[in-house]
Amino acid sequence: MEMDRESGKLEQIVSQFRSKILHVVLDSRVPSLHRHQQHDSLSLSRVRKTDKWFNLVLGDRPPALENLNFSLRNLLDPMVIDIILVRHASCSSSVDNLYSPSAAAAGPSTETVIERWVVQYDCPRGFASPSGADASVSYKKIYKKCILLLRSLYTQMRLLPAYRIFRQLSSLNQTYNFDIVYKVSSFSHPFSREEEDGMKEYSFSPVEALPGCLCVSVTYHATLSDFDLEPLVSLPPKIITDYVGSPTTDPMRSFPSSERGAHATSFPFRGLRPPTSAPFQRPHSWSSGFHRGIPPTKTQSLAGSPPVYRTSPKPYDITSPPTDLYGNRIQNHRVSTLQQATAYDEYKLSPPFSPSASPSTPTYLSGANPLLTRHCSETAPVTIPLPPTGRSNRYLSPNSSDPSRHSLPPLSPRSSKHDTSSQESPSGIRSYRKIEALRAGESPSGLSNLYSAPKVVRDSKDDSGRFSGLLSSSGSPRIGFSRSSSRLSFQDDMDDCEFSCPFDVDDVDVSDSSSQNTENKRASEFTAQSNLVGKKSQDAAVGILVHMLRTAPPLRQDSSCYSTRSLRAEYEGGVGIASGFFMPRKTADALEELNSYREMKDLLLSKSGTQVVRKEGMK
Amino acid sequence: MNCEVCQLKELEVEHFEIREVLRCILHTIVFHRALGLVRPKDVDLELFEITYVQCGDVELEKKIDEKIDQFISWVEKHPNKKSQICLSFYEVKSKQPSWFTNKTERLYWEQWYVNLNVTQQPKQHSSKSHHTKVVVDPGESANEERSSRRAMVEASLREVLFQIIKFVNEKKDHVPPISEGVIYFPYEITMPSSSDSAFGMDMIKRMLHSGHPTMLS
């Protein structure tokens, strides 16, 4: 009885030894065995019965292992573990691989045995157990040596070349044109001469397990660089033709619905459109915030990634490990052997097991980070459509210094582009207004135009002259500013959009106001306009005031420039600038200017409900 | 009992590589001598494409790191010197107390010598320097030199790890039996102290305890 128990011990050691080796090998070579594994701290910390064998905690054995153990019951037969590299044929387009992941596996593939592990209990006389008192000591020694062998085997698994591609396959962020499968059998086809080239062999020191000995050896490819192992392109480039930009870069822009196309909405027409019910065809990184009324779609909720490249959500979290020298290799310390318990057994196995052609996907799990098969976290590059040339041309207009132009002078000495723009009537005026609107869009406060006044030197004279002219005339700059601001605010009234710009203007308004160029209407106009000023464009008015202050010309006598500006001012629409404006600068002018400033101030304050607008005689 | 000695292949490393290299080698050795129930932990080196295995014991990791820190301090004081770290495994045996000996003695049954040649840090050709961006050629050649040097160190480190595996496989009989509840055998890490002579004395003491001359292979 005791002898039976002793012989049983040896068999048990040999059997468990083979299972343990198989577990170590598959755990370090076949990523798909880690798929569908769920970790939790309890499972990781739990020491299973199988873990205690040879004092090496590896975690749950894959069910396939149990099947294999059953099939390889004859412990005297060798256990041959082939690690097979399956290289998929390169497709003409990597896009095909992406959109049909199984295409890569379905196509012709090349299989190469990159490692062959052979575990054998070499016992010519069968399991003849040792007898006597030394048996126990013998088993302990055998067991200890098996532990040592397994330690060194475990270490060596990580030093052989195949480990590197195993880690690549296990990575989260990349898919490759190859896969690793395994085959376990009790016999092995010898390598051809061709296959043997480039392969090395290492044999672990046999463990004496009397009457026989346990032998473990490995034949492996010394280098895998000869194989064309490449990552598949995760995201083919996709040109997004309807890119409309982000509100953070241009908050004043409206975002047309998808049916309208990608062209920007110009403010004079509509400002921001009310949100439509039509869903956007493509998500944007900013989709969650700006588009009111449009329910965020699934695609939109995936910020930063086009929906077509997203994989279906898995029941576990998606996290990406940090990268390191291995590329996508997991950097953190990981307990690699405690993540087993998969039910995946679809791999190719030698007979009597059923072959499987299922593609293996990177399923290596590390810690609590299971992998997705095709996890793409990148966004496709986008192209930003150039603004239509027609529109850009609209902003190119004759020089504002041309007195024959029935156009508004530039509001501020901005860049040369704007100075040369929008001097036509009414289209020129419209385009000018668009400039104003556009520039207002650049700054929510609407003051960008005015603050850029110091930039352009060459127009400073014009601008200052215009403004000074306005100030010095009965058509005071206050009026001028208020007019311009009122023009803008006029549009504000007409604009029903929720989001509007202080510089929104309308063609109609401009054309109407352009007809008012008599001095007699100035006062009434001023009143009307003053009403309009306070409604929505206090910001604009303040901006205008500031600009005026900045561009206020010094006291000087230079009448030539004022004549031109006065003519222009007549066509500003509604600003009655008296012909008497054409006078050299004197103290009186300065006083008038001061008065105009005061009036402006009062106007603003009155509109804010703090002061009654005082009307003073304008001359 | 024989004291098996393994002189590992000398590695030429730079100062900043010492920690990683020593961690890799020492933990690999200890993993092969931690024959109790262990939960192996794979660790990827940052400087090299090598993964080594730790036995997962936190205390052990801490002690090894402390020893490595001491070694680095010593290296900083003795630059450009060949240095050696000795990892010894021993058994504690009680013996009759006498005038010169304690009640217990250590019987060293295995010693590993990690030989390092810490080279002086080369002149800064760091790519981070703005100057290298201006002059392309010297920067590129420095990078190539650095990467080839790094590859050499990595290959040497792999050789050392294979050497450890080979040694562990070939010599198993001298390993003491595994005690119940003990994860790893008692060990000791010694390194050159401030004076080399003291280090030599430690070696002699060890030889006297083990009762056998040091076997240099």
PDB file of N, CA, C and O in Angstrom, chain A residues 170-220:
ATOM      1  N   SER A 170       0.017  41.172 -27.058  1.00  0.00           N
ATOM      2  CA  SER A 170      -0.774  41.423 -25.865  1.00  0.00           C
ATOM      3  C   SER A 170      -1.051  42.894 -25.666  1.00  0.00           C
ATOM      4  O   SER A 170      -1.777  43.264 -24.750  1.00  0.00           O
ATOM      5  N   SER A 171      -0.466  43.711 -26.501  1.00  0.00           N
ATOM      6  CA  SER A 171      -0.612  45.139 -26.275  1.00  0.00           C
ATOM      7  C   SER A 171      -2.020  45.569 -26.622  1.00  0.00           C
ATOM      8  O   SER A 171      -2.719  44.961 -27.426  1.00  0.00           O
ATOM      9  N   LEU A 172      -2.388  46.663 -26.012  1.00  0.00           N
ATOM     10  CA  LEU A 172      -3.751  47.144 -26.150  1.00  0.00           C
ATOM     11  C   LEU A 172      -3.988  47.887 -27.443  1.00  0.00           C
ATOM     12  O   LEU A 172      -5.036  47.823 -28.044  1.00  0.00           O
ATOM     13  N   ASN A 173      -3.008  48.637 -27.839  1.00  0.00           N
ATOM     14  CA  ASN A 173      -3.266  49.674 -28.834  1.00  0.00           C
ATOM     15  C   ASN A 173      -2.898  49.295 -30.247  1.00  0.00           C
ATOM     16  O   ASN A 173      -2.888  50.140 -31.116  1.00  0.00           O
ATOM     17  N   GLN A 174      -2.588  48.044 -30.439  1.00  0.00           N
ATOM     18  CA  GLN A 174      -2.091  47.733 -31.765  1.00  0.00           C
ATOM     19  C   GLN A 174      -2.523  46.349 -32.179  1.00  0.00           C
ATOM     20  O   GLN A 174      -2.656  45.448 -31.353  1.00  0.00           O
ATOM     21  N   THR A 175      -2.756  46.227 -33.421  1.00  0.00           N
ATOM     22  CA  THR A 175      -3.012  44.903 -33.980  1.00  0.00           C
ATOM     23  C   THR A 175      -1.915  44.626 -34.990  1.00  0.00           C
ATOM     24  O   THR A 175      -1.324  45.539 -35.563  1.00  0.00           O
ATOM     25  N   TYR A 176      -1.690  43.359 -35.163  1.00  0.00           N
ATOM     26  CA  TYR A 176      -0.568  42.963 -35.984  1.00  0.00           C
ATOM     27  C   TYR A 176      -1.014  42.023 -37.079  1.00  0.00           C
ATOM     28  O   TYR A 176      -2.115  41.464 -37.047  1.00  0.00           O
ATOM     29  N   ASN A 177      -0.088  41.801 -37.985  1.00  0.00           N
ATOM     30  CA  ASN A 177      -0.389  40.899 -39.087  1.00  0.00           C
ATOM     31  C   ASN A 177       0.027  39.475 -38.749  1.00  0.00           C
ATOM     32  O   ASN A 177       0.270  38.664 -39.639  1.00  0.00           O
ATOM     33  N   PHE A 178       0.130  39.190 -37.463  1.00  0.00           N
ATOM     34  CA  PHE A 178       0.501  37.831 -37.086  1.00  0.00           C
ATOM     35  C   PHE A 178      -0.226  37.455 -35.800  1.00  0.00           C
ATOM     36  O   PHE A 178      -0.830  38.271 -35.123  1.00  0.00           O
ATOM     37  N   ASP A 179      -0.105  36.217 -35.516  1.00  0.00           N
ATOM     38  CA  ASP A 179      -0.746  35.712 -34.319  1.00  0.00           C
ATOM     39  C   ASP A 179       0.061  34.521 -33.808  1.00  0.00           C
ATOM     40  O   ASP A 179       0.891  33.959 -34.535  1.00  0.00           O
ATOM     41  N   ILE A 180      -0.177  34.181 -32.581  1.00  0.00           N
ATOM     42  CA  ILE A 180       0.525  33.035 -32.000  1.00  0.00           C
ATOM     43  C   ILE A 180      -0.510  32.023 -31.553  1.00  0.00           C
ATOM     44  O   ILE A 180      -1.451  32.353 -30.817  1.00  0.00           O
ATOM     45  N   VAL A 181      -0.320  30.829 -32.009  1.00  0.00           N
ATOM     46  CA  VAL A 181      -1.175  29.722 -31.578  1.00  0.00           C
ATOM     47  C   VAL A 181      -0.253  28.615 -31.060  1.00  0.00           C
ATOM     48  O   VAL A 181       0.959  28.685 -31.198  1.00  0.00           O
ATOM     49  N   TYR A 182      -0.870  27.637 -30.490  1.00  0.00           N
ATOM     50  CA  TYR A 182      -0.053  26.564 -29.949  1.00  0.00           C
ATOM     51  C   TYR A 182      -0.628  25.214 -30.355  1.00  0.00           C
ATOM     52  O   TYR A 182      -1.790  25.098 -30.753  1.00  0.00           O
ATOM     53  N   LYS A 183       0.221  24.256 -30.231  1.00  0.00           N
ATOM     54  CA  LYS A 183      -0.208  22.895 -30.524  1.00  0.00           C
ATOM     55  C   LYS A 183       0.478  21.989 -29.517  1.00  0.00           C
ATOM     56  O   LYS A 183       1.697  22.083 -29.314  1.00  0.00           O
ATOM     57  N   VAL A 184      -0.284  21.154 -28.915  1.00  0.00           N
ATOM     58  CA  VAL A 184       0.271  20.219 -27.937  1.00  0.00           C
ATOM     59  C   VAL A 184       0.001  18.806 -28.421  1.00  0.00           C
ATOM     60  O   VAL A 184      -1.127  18.470 -28.791  1.00  0.00           O
ATOM     61  N   SER A 185       0.999  18.053 -28.420  1.00  0.00           N
ATOM     62  CA  SER A 185       0.827  16.678 -28.874  1.00  0.00           C
ATOM     63  C   SER A 185       1.830  15.798 -28.151  1.00  0.00           C
ATOM     64  O   SER A 185       2.680  16.270 -27.391  1.00  0.00           O
ATOM     65  N   SER A 186       1.687  14.544 -28.402  1.00  0.00           N
ATOM     66  CA  SER A 186       2.617  13.596 -27.781  1.00  0.00           C
ATOM     67  C   SER A 186       3.682  13.157 -28.766  1.00  0.00           C
ATOM     68  O   SER A 186       4.465  12.260 -28.481  1.00  0.00           O
ATOM     69  N   PHE A 187       3.660  13.744 -29.919  1.00  0.00           N
ATOM     70  CA  PHE A 187       4.709  13.455 -30.883  1.00  0.00           C
ATOM     71  C   PHE A 187       5.012  14.748 -31.625  1.00  0.00           C
ATOM     72  O   PHE A 187       4.255  15.707 -31.579  1.00  0.00           O
ATOM     73  N   SER A 188       6.090  14.757 -32.298  1.00  0.00           N
ATOM     74  CA  SER A 188       6.455  15.977 -33.015  1.00  0.00           C
ATOM     75  C   SER A 188       7.008  15.618 -34.378  1.00  0.00           C
ATOM     76  O   SER A 188       7.761  14.661 -34.539  1.00  0.00           O
ATOM     77  N   HIS A 189       6.596  16.392 -35.307  1.00  0.00           N
ATOM     78  CA  HIS A 189       7.185  16.247 -36.632  1.00  0.00           C
ATOM     79  C   HIS A 189       8.560  16.871 -36.610  1.00  0.00           C
ATOM     80  O   HIS A 189       8.720  18.011 -36.180  1.00  0.00           O
ATOM     81  N   PRO A 190       9.523  16.159 -37.073  1.00  0.00           N
ATOM     82  CA  PRO A 190      10.868  16.744 -37.036  1.00  0.00           C
ATOM     83  C   PRO A 190      10.937  17.952 -37.952  1.00  0.00           C
ATOM     84  O   PRO A 190      10.236  18.040 -38.971  1.00  0.00           O
ATOM     85  N   PHE A 191      11.787  18.824 -37.610  1.00  0.00           N
ATOM     86  CA  PHE A 191      11.962  20.023 -38.412  1.00  0.00           C
ATOM     87  C   PHE A 191      12.687  19.676 -39.692  1.00  0.00           C
ATOM     88  O   PHE A 191      13.568  18.818 -39.719  1.00  0.00           O
ATOM     89  N   SER A 192      12.325  20.387 -40.707  1.00  0.00           N
ATOM     90  CA  SER A 192      13.056  20.227 -41.952  1.00  0.00           C
ATOM     91  C   SER A 192      14.387  20.952 -41.815  1.00  0.00           C
ATOM     92  O   SER A 192      14.615  21.727 -40.879  1.00  0.00           O
ATOM     93  N   ARG A 193      15.220  20.692 -42.766  1.00  0.00           N
ATOM     94  CA  ARG A 193      16.537  21.330 -42.712  1.00  0.00           C
ATOM     95  C   ARG A 193      16.388  22.849 -42.773  1.00  0.00           C
ATOM     96  O   ARG A 193      17.092  23.595 -42.117  1.00  0.00           O
ATOM     97  N   GLU A 194      15.431  23.229 -43.564  1.00  0.00           N
ATOM     98  CA  GLU A 194      15.172  24.660 -43.715  1.00  0.00           C
ATOM     99  C   GLU A 194      14.706  25.269 -42.398  1.00  0.00           C
ATOM    100  O   GLU A 194      15.103  26.361 -42.017  1.00  0.00           O
ATOM    101  N   GLU A 195      13.842  24.529 -41.745  1.00  0.00           N
ATOM    102  CA  GLU A 195      13.325  25.029 -40.474  1.00  0.00           C
ATOM    103  C   GLU A 195      14.394  25.038 -39.411  1.00  0.00           C
ATOM    104  O   GLU A 195      14.408  25.878 -38.520  1.00  0.00           O
ATOM    105  N   GLU A 196      15.281  24.102 -39.497  1.00  0.00           N
ATOM    106  CA  GLU A 196      16.317  24.001 -38.472  1.00  0.00           C
ATOM    107  C   GLU A 196      17.319  25.129 -38.567  1.00  0.00           C
ATOM    108  O   GLU A 196      17.933  25.508 -37.557  1.00  0.00           O
ATOM    109  N   ASP A 197      17.432  25.653 -39.758  1.00  0.00           N
ATOM    110  CA  ASP A 197      18.359  26.773 -39.927  1.00  0.00           C
ATOM    111  C   ASP A 197      17.843  27.944 -39.113  1.00  0.00           C
ATOM    112  O   ASP A 197      16.695  28.352 -39.233  1.00  0.00           O
ATOM    113  N   GLY A 198      18.672  28.493 -38.367  1.00  0.00           N
ATOM    114  CA  GLY A 198      18.279  29.640 -37.576  1.00  0.00           C
ATOM    115  C   GLY A 198      17.676  29.261 -36.235  1.00  0.00           C
ATOM    116  O   GLY A 198      17.263  30.145 -35.480  1.00  0.00           O
ATOM    117  N   MET A 199      17.604  27.971 -35.956  1.00  0.00           N
ATOM    118  CA  MET A 199      17.035  27.564 -34.664  1.00  0.00           C
ATOM    119  C   MET A 199      18.154  27.091 -33.738  1.00  0.00           C
ATOM    120  O   MET A 199      19.143  26.521 -34.176  1.00  0.00           O
ATOM    121  N   LYS A 200      17.923  27.372 -32.483  1.00  0.00           N
ATOM    122  CA  LYS A 200      18.867  26.934 -31.463  1.00  0.00           C
ATOM    123  C   LYS A 200      18.141  25.996 -30.516  1.00  0.00           C
ATOM    124  O   LYS A 200      16.915  26.000 -30.425  1.00  0.00           O
ATOM    125  N   GLU A 201      18.951  25.255 -29.797  1.00  0.00           N
ATOM    126  CA  GLU A 201      18.355  24.330 -28.848  1.00  0.00           C
ATOM    127  C   GLU A 201      18.990  24.536 -27.476  1.00  0.00           C
ATOM    128  O   GLU A 201      20.187  24.803 -27.355  1.00  0.00           O
ATOM    129  N   TYR A 202      18.140  24.451 -26.507  1.00  0.00           N
ATOM    130  CA  TYR A 202      18.627  24.516 -25.127  1.00  0.00           C
ATOM    131  C   TYR A 202      17.950  23.418 -24.333  1.00  0.00           C
ATOM    132  O   TYR A 202      16.717  23.298 -24.377  1.00  0.00           O
ATOM    133  N   SER A 203      18.755  22.707 -23.629  1.00  0.00           N
ATOM    134  CA  SER A 203      18.210  21.625 -22.803  1.00  0.00           C
ATOM    135  C   SER A 203      18.492  21.927 -21.344  1.00  0.00           C
ATOM    136  O   SER A 203      19.645  22.169 -20.972  1.00  0.00           O
ATOM    137  N   PHE A 204      17.449  21.888 -20.589  1.00  0.00           N
ATOM    138  CA  PHE A 204      17.617  22.054 -19.144  1.00  0.00           C
ATOM    139  C   PHE A 204      18.219  20.778 -18.568  1.00  0.00           C
ATOM    140  O   PHE A 204      18.040  19.678 -19.106  1.00  0.00           O
ATOM    141  N   SER A 205      18.930  20.976 -17.501  1.00  0.00           N
ATOM    142  CA  SER A 205      19.537  19.800 -16.880  1.00  0.00           C
ATOM    143  C   SER A 205      18.441  18.858 -16.428  1.00  0.00           C
ATOM    144  O   SER A 205      17.482  19.267 -15.763  1.00  0.00           O
ATOM    145  N   PRO A 206      18.562  17.619 -16.774  1.00  0.00           N
ATOM    146  CA  PRO A 206      17.511  16.662 -16.402  1.00  0.00           C
ATOM    147  C   PRO A 206      17.428  16.530 -14.881  1.00  0.00           C
ATOM    148  O   PRO A 206      18.420  16.647 -14.159  1.00  0.00           O
ATOM    149  N   VAL A 207      16.229  16.289 -14.449  1.00  0.00           N
ATOM    150  CA  VAL A 207      15.983  16.080 -13.025  1.00  0.00           C
ATOM    151  C   VAL A 207      15.884  14.594 -12.800  1.00  0.00           C
ATOM    152  O   VAL A 207      15.029  13.921 -13.384  1.00  0.00           O
ATOM    153  N   GLU A 208      16.759  14.148 -11.989  1.00  0.00           N
ATOM    154  CA  GLU A 208      16.715  12.718 -11.712  1.00  0.00           C
ATOM    155  C   GLU A 208      15.480  12.390 -10.909  1.00  0.00           C
ATOM    156  O   GLU A 208      15.280  12.902  -9.803  1.00  0.00           O
ATOM    157  N   ALA A 209      14.686  11.573 -11.487  1.00  0.00           N
ATOM    158  CA  ALA A 209      13.471  11.114 -10.825  1.00  0.00           C
ATOM    159  C   ALA A 209      13.439   9.606 -10.999  1.00  0.00           C
ATOM    160  O   ALA A 209      12.756   9.061 -11.856  1.00  0.00           O
ATOM    161  N   LEU A 210      14.243   9.000 -10.194  1.00  0.00           N
ATOM    162  CA  LEU A 210      14.432   7.565 -10.353  1.00  0.00           C
ATOM    163  C   LEU A 210      13.116   6.806 -10.324  1.00  0.00           C
ATOM    164  O   LEU A 210      12.212   7.164  -9.550  1.00  0.00           O
ATOM    165  N   PRO A 211      13.033   5.970 -11.226  1.00  0.00           N
ATOM    166  CA  PRO A 211      14.014   5.310 -12.086  1.00  0.00           C
ATOM    167  C   PRO A 211      14.354   6.050 -13.373  1.00  0.00           C
ATOM    168  O   PRO A 211      15.167   5.601 -14.168  1.00  0.00           O
ATOM    169  N   GLY A 212      13.710   7.124 -13.607  1.00  0.00           N
ATOM    170  CA  GLY A 212      13.970   7.821 -14.855  1.00  0.00           C
ATOM    171  C   GLY A 212      14.446   9.243 -14.570  1.00  0.00           C
ATOM    172  O   GLY A 212      14.969   9.538 -13.497  1.00  0.00           O
ATOM    173  N   CYS A 213      14.253  10.077 -15.534  1.00  0.00           N
ATOM    174  CA  CYS A 213      14.605  11.484 -15.333  1.00  0.00           C
ATOM    175  C   CYS A 213      13.682  12.355 -16.169  1.00  0.00           C
ATOM    176  O   CYS A 213      13.205  11.951 -17.227  1.00  0.00           O
ATOM    177  N   LEU A 214      13.469  13.498 -15.640  1.00  0.00           N
ATOM    178  CA  LEU A 214      12.626  14.473 -16.320  1.00  0.00           C
ATOM    179  C   LEU A 214      13.503  15.369 -17.181  1.00  0.00           C
ATOM    180  O   LEU A 214      14.450  15.994 -16.685  1.00  0.00           O
ATOM    181  N   CYS A 215      13.159  15.423 -18.451  1.00  0.00           N
ATOM    182  CA  CYS A 215      13.969  16.208 -19.380  1.00  0.00           C
ATOM    183  C   CYS A 215      13.100  17.278 -20.005  1.00  0.00           C
ATOM    184  O   CYS A 215      11.970  16.995 -20.448  1.00  0.00           O
ATOM    185  N   VAL A 216      13.623  18.440 -20.055  1.00  0.00           N
ATOM    186  CA  VAL A 216      12.935  19.561 -20.700  1.00  0.00           C
ATOM    187  C   VAL A 216      13.917  20.212 -21.644  1.00  0.00           C
ATOM    188  O   VAL A 216      15.059  20.525 -21.266  1.00  0.00           O
ATOM    189  N   SER A 217      13.477  20.438 -22.840  1.00  0.00           N
ATOM    190  CA  SER A 217      14.336  21.095 -23.818  1.00  0.00           C
ATOM    191  C   SER A 217      13.492  22.019 -24.670  1.00  0.00           C
ATOM    192  O   SER A 217      12.268  21.859 -24.772  1.00  0.00           O
ATOM    193  N   VAL A 218      14.148  22.940 -25.281  1.00  0.00           N
ATOM    194  CA  VAL A 218      13.446  23.884 -26.160  1.00  0.00           C
ATOM    195  C   VAL A 218      14.288  24.106 -27.401  1.00  0.00           C
ATOM    196  O   VAL A 218      15.514  24.232 -27.325  1.00  0.00           O
ATOM    197  N   THR A 219      13.601  24.108 -28.499  1.00  0.00           N
ATOM    198  CA  THR A 219      14.216  24.484 -29.770  1.00  0.00           C
ATOM    199  C   THR A 219      13.501  25.752 -30.216  1.00  0.00           C
ATOM    200  O   THR A 219      12.273  25.784 -30.307  1.00  0.00           O
ATOM    201  N   TYR A 220      14.273  26.762 -30.513  1.00  0.00           N
ATOM    202  CA  TYR A 220      13.631  28.051 -30.763  1.00  0.00           C
ATOM    203  C   TYR A 220      14.380  28.802 -31.854  1.00  0.00           C
ATOM    204  O   TYR A 220      15.569  28.591 -32.084  1.00  0.00           O
TER     205      TYR A 220
END
